[in-house]
mmCIF file of C-alpha atoms and ligand atoms in Angstrom:
data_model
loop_
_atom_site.group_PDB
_atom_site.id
_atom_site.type_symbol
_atom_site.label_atom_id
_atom_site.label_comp_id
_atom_site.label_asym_id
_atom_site.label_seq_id
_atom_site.Cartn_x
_atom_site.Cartn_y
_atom_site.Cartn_z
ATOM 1 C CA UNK A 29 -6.084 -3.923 -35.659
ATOM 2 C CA UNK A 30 -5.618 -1.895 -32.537
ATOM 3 C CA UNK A 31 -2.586 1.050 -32.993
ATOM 4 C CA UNK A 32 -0.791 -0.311 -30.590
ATOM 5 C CA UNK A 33 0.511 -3.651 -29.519
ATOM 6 C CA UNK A 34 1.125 -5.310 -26.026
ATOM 7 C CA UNK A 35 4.560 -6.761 -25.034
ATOM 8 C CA UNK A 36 4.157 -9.368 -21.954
ATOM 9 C CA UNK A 37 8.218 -9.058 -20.514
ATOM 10 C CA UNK A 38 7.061 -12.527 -18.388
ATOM 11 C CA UNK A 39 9.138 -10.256 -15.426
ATOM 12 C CA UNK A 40 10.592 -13.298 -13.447
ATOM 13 C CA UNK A 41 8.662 -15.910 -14.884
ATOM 14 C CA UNK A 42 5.215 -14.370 -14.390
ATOM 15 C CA UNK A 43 2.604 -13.303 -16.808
ATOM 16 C CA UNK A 44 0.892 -9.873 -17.102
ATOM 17 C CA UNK A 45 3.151 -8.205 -14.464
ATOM 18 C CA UNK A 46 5.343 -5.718 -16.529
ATOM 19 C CA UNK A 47 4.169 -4.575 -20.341
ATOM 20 C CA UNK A 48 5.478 -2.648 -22.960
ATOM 21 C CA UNK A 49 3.415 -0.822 -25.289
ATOM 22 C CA UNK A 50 4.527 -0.855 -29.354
ATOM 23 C CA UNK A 51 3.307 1.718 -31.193
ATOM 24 C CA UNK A 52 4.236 1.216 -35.174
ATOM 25 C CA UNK A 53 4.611 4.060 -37.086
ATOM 26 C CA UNK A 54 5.774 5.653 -40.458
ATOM 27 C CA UNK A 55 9.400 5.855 -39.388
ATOM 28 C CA UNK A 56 9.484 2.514 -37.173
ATOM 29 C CA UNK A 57 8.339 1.644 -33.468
ATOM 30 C CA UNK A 58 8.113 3.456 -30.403
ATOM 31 C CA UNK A 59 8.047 1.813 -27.339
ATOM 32 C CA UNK A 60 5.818 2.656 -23.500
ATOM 33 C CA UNK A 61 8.007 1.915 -21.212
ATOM 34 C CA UNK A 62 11.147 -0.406 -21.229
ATOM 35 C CA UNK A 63 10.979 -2.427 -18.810
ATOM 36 C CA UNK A 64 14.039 -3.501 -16.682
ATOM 37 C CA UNK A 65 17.413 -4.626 -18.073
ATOM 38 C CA UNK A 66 16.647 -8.613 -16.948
ATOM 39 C CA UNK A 67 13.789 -8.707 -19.379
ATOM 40 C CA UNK A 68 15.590 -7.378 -22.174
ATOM 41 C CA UNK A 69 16.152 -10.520 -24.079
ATOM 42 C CA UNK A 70 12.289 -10.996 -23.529
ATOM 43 C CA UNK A 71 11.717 -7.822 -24.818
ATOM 44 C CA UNK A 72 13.862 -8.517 -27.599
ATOM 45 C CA UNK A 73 11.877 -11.763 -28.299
ATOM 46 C CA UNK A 74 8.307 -10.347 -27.983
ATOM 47 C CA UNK A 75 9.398 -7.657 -30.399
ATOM 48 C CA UNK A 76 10.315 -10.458 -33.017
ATOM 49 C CA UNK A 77 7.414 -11.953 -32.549
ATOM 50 C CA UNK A 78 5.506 -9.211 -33.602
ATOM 51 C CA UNK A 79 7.918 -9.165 -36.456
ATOM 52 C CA UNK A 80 9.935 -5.713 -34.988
ATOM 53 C CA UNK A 81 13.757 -5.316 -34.772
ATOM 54 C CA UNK A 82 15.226 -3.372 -32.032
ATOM 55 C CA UNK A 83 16.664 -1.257 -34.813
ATOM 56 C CA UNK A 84 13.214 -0.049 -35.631
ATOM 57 C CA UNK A 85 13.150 1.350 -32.336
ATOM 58 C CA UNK A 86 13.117 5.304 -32.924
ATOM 59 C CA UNK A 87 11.555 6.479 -29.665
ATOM 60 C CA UNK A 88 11.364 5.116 -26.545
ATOM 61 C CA UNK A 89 8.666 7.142 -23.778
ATOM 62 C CA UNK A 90 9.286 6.367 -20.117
ATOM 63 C CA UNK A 91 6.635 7.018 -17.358
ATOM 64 C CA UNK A 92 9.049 7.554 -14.821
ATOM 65 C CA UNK A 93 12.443 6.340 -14.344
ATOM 66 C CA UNK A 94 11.790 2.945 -11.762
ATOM 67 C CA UNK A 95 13.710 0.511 -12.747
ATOM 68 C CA UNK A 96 10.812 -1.859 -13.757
ATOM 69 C CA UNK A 97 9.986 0.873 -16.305
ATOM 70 C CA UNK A 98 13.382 2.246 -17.213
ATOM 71 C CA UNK A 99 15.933 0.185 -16.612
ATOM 72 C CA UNK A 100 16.341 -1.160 -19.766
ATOM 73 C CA UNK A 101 16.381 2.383 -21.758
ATOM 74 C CA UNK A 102 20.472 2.744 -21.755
ATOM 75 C CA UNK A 103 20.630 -0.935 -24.058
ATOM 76 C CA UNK A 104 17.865 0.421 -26.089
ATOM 77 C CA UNK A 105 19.872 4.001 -26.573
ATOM 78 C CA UNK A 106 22.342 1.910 -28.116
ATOM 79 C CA UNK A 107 20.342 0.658 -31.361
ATOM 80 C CA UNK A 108 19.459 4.740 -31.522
ATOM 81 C CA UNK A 109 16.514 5.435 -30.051
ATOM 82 C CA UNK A 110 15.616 8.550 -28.215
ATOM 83 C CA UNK A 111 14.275 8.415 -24.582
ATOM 84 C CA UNK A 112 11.819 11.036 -23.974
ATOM 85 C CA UNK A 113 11.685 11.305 -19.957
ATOM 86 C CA UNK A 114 10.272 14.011 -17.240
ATOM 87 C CA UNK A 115 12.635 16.814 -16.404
ATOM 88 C CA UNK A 116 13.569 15.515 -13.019
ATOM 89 C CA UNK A 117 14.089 11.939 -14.033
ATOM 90 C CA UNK A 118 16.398 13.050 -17.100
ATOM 91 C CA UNK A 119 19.512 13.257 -15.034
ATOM 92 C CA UNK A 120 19.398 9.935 -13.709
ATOM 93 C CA UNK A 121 19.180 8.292 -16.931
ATOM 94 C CA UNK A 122 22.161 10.026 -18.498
ATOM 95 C CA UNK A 123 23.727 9.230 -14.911
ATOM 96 C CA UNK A 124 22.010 6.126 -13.173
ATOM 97 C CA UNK A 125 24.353 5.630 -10.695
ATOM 98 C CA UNK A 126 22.224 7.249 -7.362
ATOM 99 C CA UNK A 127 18.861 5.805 -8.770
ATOM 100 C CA UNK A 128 20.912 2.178 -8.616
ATOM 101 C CA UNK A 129 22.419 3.234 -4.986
ATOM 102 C CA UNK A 130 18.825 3.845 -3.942
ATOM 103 C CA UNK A 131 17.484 0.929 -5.219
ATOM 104 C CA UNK A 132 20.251 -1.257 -3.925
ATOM 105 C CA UNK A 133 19.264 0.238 -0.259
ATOM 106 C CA UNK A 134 15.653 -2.018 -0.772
ATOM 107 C CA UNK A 135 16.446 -4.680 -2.624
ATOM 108 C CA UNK A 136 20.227 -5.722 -1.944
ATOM 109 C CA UNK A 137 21.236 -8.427 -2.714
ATOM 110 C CA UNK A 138 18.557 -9.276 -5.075
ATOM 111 C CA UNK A 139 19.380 -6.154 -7.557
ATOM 112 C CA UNK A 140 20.770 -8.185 -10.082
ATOM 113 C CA UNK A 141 18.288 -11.057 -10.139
ATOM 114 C CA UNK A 142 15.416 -8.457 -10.183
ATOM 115 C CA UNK A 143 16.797 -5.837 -12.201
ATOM 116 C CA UNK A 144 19.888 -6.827 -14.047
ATOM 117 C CA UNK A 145 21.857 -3.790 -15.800
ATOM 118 C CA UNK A 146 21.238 -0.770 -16.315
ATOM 119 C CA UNK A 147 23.369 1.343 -18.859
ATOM 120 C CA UNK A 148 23.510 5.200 -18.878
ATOM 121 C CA UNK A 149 21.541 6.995 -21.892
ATOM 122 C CA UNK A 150 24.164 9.316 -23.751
ATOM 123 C CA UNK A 151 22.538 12.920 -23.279
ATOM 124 C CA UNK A 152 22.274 13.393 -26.829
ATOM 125 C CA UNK A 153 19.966 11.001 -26.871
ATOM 126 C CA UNK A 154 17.983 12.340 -24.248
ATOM 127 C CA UNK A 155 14.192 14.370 -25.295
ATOM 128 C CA UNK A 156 12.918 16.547 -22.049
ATOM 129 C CA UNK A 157 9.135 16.418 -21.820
ATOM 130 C CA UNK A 158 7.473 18.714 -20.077
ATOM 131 C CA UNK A 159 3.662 18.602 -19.077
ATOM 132 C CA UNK A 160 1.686 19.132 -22.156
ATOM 133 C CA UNK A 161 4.315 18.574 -24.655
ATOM 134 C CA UNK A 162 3.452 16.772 -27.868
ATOM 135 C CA UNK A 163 5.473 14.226 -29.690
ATOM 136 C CA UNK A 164 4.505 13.833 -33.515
ATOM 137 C CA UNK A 165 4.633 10.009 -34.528
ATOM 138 C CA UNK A 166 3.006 9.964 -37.877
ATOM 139 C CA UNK A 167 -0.071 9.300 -38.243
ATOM 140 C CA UNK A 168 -0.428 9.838 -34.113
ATOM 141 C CA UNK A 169 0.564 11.922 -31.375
ATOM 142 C CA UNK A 170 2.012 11.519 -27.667
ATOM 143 C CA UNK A 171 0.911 13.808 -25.351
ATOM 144 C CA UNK A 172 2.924 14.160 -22.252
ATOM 145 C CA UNK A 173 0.660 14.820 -18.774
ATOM 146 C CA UNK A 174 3.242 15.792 -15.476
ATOM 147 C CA UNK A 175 1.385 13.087 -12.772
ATOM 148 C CA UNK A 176 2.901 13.552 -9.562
ATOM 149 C CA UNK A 177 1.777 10.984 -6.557
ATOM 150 C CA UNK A 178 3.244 7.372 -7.318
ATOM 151 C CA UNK A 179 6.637 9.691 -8.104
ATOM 152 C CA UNK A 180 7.140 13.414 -8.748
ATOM 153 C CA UNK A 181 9.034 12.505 -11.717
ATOM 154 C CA UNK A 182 6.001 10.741 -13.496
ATOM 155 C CA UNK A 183 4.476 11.277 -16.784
ATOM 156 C CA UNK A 184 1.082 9.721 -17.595
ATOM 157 C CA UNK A 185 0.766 9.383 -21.500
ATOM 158 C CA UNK A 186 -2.114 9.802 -23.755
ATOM 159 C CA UNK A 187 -2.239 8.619 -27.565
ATOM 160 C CA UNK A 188 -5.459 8.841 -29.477
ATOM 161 C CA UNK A 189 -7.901 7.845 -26.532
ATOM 162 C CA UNK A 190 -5.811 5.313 -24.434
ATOM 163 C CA UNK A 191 -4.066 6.893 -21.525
ATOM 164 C CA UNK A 192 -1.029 4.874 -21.232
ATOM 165 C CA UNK A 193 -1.098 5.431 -17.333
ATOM 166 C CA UNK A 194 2.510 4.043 -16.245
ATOM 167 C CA UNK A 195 1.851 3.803 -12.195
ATOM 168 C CA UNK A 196 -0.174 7.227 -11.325
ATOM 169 C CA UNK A 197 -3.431 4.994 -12.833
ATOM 170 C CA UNK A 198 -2.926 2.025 -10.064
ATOM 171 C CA UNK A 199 -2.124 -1.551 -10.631
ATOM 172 C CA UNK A 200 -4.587 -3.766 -11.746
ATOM 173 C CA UNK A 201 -4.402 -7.359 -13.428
ATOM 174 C CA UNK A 202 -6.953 -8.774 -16.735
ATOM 175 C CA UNK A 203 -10.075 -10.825 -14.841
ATOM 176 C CA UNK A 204 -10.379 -8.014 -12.081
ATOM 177 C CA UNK A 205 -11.790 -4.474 -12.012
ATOM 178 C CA UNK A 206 -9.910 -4.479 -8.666
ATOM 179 C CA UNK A 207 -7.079 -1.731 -8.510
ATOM 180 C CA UNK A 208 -3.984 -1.209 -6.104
ATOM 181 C CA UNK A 209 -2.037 1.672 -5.265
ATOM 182 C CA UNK A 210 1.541 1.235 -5.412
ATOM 183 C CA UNK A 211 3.244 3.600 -2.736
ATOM 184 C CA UNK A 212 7.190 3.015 -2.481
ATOM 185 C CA UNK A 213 9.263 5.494 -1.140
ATOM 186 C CA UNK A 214 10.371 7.803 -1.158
ATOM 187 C CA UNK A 215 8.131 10.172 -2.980
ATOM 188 C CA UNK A 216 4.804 9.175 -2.381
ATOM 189 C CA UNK A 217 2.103 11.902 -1.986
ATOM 190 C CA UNK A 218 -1.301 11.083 -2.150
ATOM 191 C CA UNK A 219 -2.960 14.722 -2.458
ATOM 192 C CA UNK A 220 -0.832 14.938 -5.568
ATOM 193 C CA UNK A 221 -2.190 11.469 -6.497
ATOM 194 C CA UNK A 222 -5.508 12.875 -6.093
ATOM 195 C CA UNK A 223 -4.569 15.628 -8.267
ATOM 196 C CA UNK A 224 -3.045 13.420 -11.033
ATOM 197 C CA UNK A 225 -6.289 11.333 -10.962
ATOM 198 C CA UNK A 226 -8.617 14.491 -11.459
ATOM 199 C CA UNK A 227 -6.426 15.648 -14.454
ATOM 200 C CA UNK A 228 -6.227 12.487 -15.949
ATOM 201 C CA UNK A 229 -10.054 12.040 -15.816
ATOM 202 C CA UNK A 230 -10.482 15.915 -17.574
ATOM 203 C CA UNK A 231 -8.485 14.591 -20.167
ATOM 204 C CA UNK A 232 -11.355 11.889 -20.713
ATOM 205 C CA UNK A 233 -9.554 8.859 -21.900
ATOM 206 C CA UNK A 234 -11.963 6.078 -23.194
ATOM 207 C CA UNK A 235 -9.286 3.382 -21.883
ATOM 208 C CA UNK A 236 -6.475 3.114 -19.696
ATOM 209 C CA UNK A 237 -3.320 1.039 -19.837
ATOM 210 C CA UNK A 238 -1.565 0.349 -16.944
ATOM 211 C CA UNK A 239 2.096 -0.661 -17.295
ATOM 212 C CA UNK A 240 0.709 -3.609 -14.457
ATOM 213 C CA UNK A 241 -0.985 -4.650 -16.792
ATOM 214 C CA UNK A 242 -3.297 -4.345 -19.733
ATOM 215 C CA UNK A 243 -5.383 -2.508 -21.451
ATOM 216 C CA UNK A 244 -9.017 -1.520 -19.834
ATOM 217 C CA UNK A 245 -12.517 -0.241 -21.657
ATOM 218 C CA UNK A 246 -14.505 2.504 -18.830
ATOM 219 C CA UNK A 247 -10.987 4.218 -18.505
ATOM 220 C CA UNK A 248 -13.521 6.926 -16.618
ATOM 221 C CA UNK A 249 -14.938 4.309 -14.439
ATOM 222 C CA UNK A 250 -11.557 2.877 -13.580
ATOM 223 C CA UNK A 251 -10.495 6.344 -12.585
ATOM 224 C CA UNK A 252 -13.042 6.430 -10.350
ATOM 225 C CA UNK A 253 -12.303 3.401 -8.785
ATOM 226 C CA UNK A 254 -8.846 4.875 -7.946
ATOM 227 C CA UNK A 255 -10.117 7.953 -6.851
ATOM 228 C CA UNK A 256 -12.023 6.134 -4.188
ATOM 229 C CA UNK A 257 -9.041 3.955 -3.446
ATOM 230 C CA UNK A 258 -6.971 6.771 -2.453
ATOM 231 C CA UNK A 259 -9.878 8.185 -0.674
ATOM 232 C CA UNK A 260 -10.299 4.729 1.373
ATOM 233 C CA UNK A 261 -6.285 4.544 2.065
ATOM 234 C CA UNK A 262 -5.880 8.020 3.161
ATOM 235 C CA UNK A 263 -8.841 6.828 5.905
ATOM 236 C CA UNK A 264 -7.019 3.554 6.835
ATOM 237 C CA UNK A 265 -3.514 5.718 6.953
ATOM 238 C CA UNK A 266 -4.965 8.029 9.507
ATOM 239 C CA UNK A 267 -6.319 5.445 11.286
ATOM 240 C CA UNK A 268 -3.451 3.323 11.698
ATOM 241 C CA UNK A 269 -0.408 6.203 11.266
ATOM 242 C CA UNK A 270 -1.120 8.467 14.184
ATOM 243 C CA UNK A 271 -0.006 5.401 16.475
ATOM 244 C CA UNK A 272 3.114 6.187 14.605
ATOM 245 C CA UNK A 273 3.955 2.321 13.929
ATOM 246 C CA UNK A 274 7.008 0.764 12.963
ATOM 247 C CA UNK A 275 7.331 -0.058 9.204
ATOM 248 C CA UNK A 276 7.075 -4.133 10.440
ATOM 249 C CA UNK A 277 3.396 -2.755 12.000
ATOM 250 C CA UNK A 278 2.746 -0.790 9.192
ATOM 251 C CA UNK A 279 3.702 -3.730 6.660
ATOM 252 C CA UNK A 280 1.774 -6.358 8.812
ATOM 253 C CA UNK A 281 -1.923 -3.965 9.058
ATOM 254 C CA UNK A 282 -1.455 -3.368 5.120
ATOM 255 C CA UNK A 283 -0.911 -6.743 4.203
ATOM 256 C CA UNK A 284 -4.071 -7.343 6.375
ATOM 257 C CA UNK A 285 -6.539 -4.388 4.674
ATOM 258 C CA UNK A 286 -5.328 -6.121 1.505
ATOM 259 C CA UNK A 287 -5.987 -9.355 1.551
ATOM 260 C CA UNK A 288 -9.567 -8.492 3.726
ATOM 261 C CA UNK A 289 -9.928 -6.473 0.405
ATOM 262 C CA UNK A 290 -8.837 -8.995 -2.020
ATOM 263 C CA UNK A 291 -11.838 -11.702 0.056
ATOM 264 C CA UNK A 292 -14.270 -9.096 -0.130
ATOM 265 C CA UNK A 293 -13.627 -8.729 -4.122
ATOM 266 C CA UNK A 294 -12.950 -12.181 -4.304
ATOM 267 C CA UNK A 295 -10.250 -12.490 -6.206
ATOM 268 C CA UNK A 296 -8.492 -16.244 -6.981
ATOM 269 C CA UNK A 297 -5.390 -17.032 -5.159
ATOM 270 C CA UNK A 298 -3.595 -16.470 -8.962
ATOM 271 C CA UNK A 299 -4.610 -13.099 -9.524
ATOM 272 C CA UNK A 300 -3.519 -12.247 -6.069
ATOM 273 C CA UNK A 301 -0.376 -13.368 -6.778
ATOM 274 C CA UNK A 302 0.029 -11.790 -9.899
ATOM 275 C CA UNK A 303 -0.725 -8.566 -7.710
ATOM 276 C CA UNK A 304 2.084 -9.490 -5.342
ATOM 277 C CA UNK A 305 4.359 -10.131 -8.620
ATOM 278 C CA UNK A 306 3.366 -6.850 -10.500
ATOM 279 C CA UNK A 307 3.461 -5.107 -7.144
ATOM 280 C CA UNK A 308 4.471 -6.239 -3.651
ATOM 281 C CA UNK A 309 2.458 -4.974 -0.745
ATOM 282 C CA UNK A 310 5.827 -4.658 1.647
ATOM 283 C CA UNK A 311 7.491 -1.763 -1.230
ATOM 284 C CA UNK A 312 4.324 0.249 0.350
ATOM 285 C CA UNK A 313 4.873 0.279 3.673
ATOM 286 C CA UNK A 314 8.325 2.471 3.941
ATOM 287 C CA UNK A 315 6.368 4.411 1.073
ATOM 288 C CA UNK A 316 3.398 5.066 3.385
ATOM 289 C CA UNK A 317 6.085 5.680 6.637
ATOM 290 C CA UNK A 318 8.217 8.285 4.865
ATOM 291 C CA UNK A 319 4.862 9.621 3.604
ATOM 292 C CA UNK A 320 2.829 10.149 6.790
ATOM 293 C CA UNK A 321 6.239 11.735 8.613
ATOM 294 C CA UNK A 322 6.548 14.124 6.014
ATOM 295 C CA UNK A 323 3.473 15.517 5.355
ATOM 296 C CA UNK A 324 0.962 14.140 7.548
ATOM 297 C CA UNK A 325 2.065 13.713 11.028
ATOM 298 C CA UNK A 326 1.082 16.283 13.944
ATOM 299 C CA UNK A 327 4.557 17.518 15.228
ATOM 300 C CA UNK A 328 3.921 18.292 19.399
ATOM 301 C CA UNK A 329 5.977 21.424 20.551
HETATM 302 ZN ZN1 LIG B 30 7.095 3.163 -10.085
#
């Protein structure tokens, strides 16, 4: 058996969108990730079935703070676990309450449908990881890698040989070697994507897990892959950007590169919507807006 185990959270009905990693050990579980607070009776569920009890939860290690990864973390504080999180995302899980303003500014209405609740973490429950810090879960290890690029607050982690990637290592869906970059604002940088990719790739993982979704053999290959994504995006973006286009335009020419790119790999209409699910193409365009303005646009005196 593998030392690890896959939860599927079925994140509004679909299948292989959001996972959680188990990782058993000699004082209970620790968990990748916790996905948001609507899946948390799934969670709950796909723990039994693997014959786990939320109270064998002792540690819980978030990639970065998103709601789809993190949300859930305050209900899981309260069966004791600890929540080991970057330094910057720390203070919004002990205080959540500008992480769920932001988030209400894209999704609105639909927060609570998407999302559902999500509970503070009491600080003393609350483990700071910094890049290259080392958790001991016996018989194995977490390492902590700082990722910056999907979010500056973003930890990649790596146990035994499987980098548990979060979102720096791209989405990607089982039946497809295809990978896509999630960009949402607002802290999207792709040089420090770049940077995350090379570091990860030193680190010479033998497979990657993606928190969209699954586990992948040629975790070198599939870095590569990304690293050539970014390299054909940052091409498109300066194509497209210097026009300076609305984010409608921008959302309507990315929507366009990606399905051209979906033909060209052709992928079935299901795995393209489980892309959409685990990852919807419009979050990217205010990400790749904010982006360009920011770092990338020419400012004329
Ligand atoms: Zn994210």
């Amino acid at each position: 058996m593998d030392f690890f185990q896959t939860v599927d959270l079925h994140f509004q009905g679909h299948q292989q969108s959001i996972a959680v990693y188990v990782i058993p050990h000699k004082e209970g579980i620790a968990l990748i990730e916790s996905g948001p607070g609507s899946t948390f009776n799934n969670l709950k569920a796909g723990l039994e079935n693997l014959k786990y009890r939320l109270e064998q939860i002792t540690d819980v290690f978030v990639t970065h703070i998103h709601l789809d990864h993190a949300g859930a973390v305050g209900a899981l504080a309260k069966y004791g676990a600890t929540i080991h999180v970057h330094p910057v995302g720390a203070p919004h899980l002990i205080n959540p309450e500008k992480l769920l303003a932001s988030a209400t500014r894209i999704y609105g209405e639909h927060m609570d449908r998407l999302w559902g609740k999500m509970l503070p973490v009491p600080e003393n429950q609350i483990h700071i990881l910094e890049d290259g810090d080392i958790v001991n879960l016996e018989p194995l290890s977490v390492l902590a890698m700082d990722t910056p690029g999907h979010a500056t607050h973003h930890h990649a982690y790596l146990v035994r040989e499987v980098c548990f990637s979060g979102d720096v290592g791209g989405i990607r869906i089982p039946g497809t070697a295809q990978i896509r970059l999630p960009m949402p604002p607002p802290e999207l940088n792709l040089e420090d994507w770049r940077r995350s990719v090379k570091k990860l790739r030193a680190a010479g993982p033998k497979r990657i897990a993606p928190t969209h979704f699954g586990v992948y053999e040629a975790a070198d290959k599939h870095l590569l892959d990304l690293e050539r994504l970014i390299d054909e995006i940052d091409l498109w973006m300066e194509e497209v950007m210097p026009g300076d286009p609305s984010v409608e335009e921008i959302d309507q020419l990315f929507q366009a590169w990606t399905e051209e790119r979906a033909q060209k790999a052709g992928l079935s209409p299901e795995i393209i919507n489980r892309f959409e699910a685990a990852n919807p193409t419009w979050m990217s365009a205010a990400g790749i807006q904010r982006y360009w303005r920011k770092y990338r646009a020419v400012v004329e005196e």
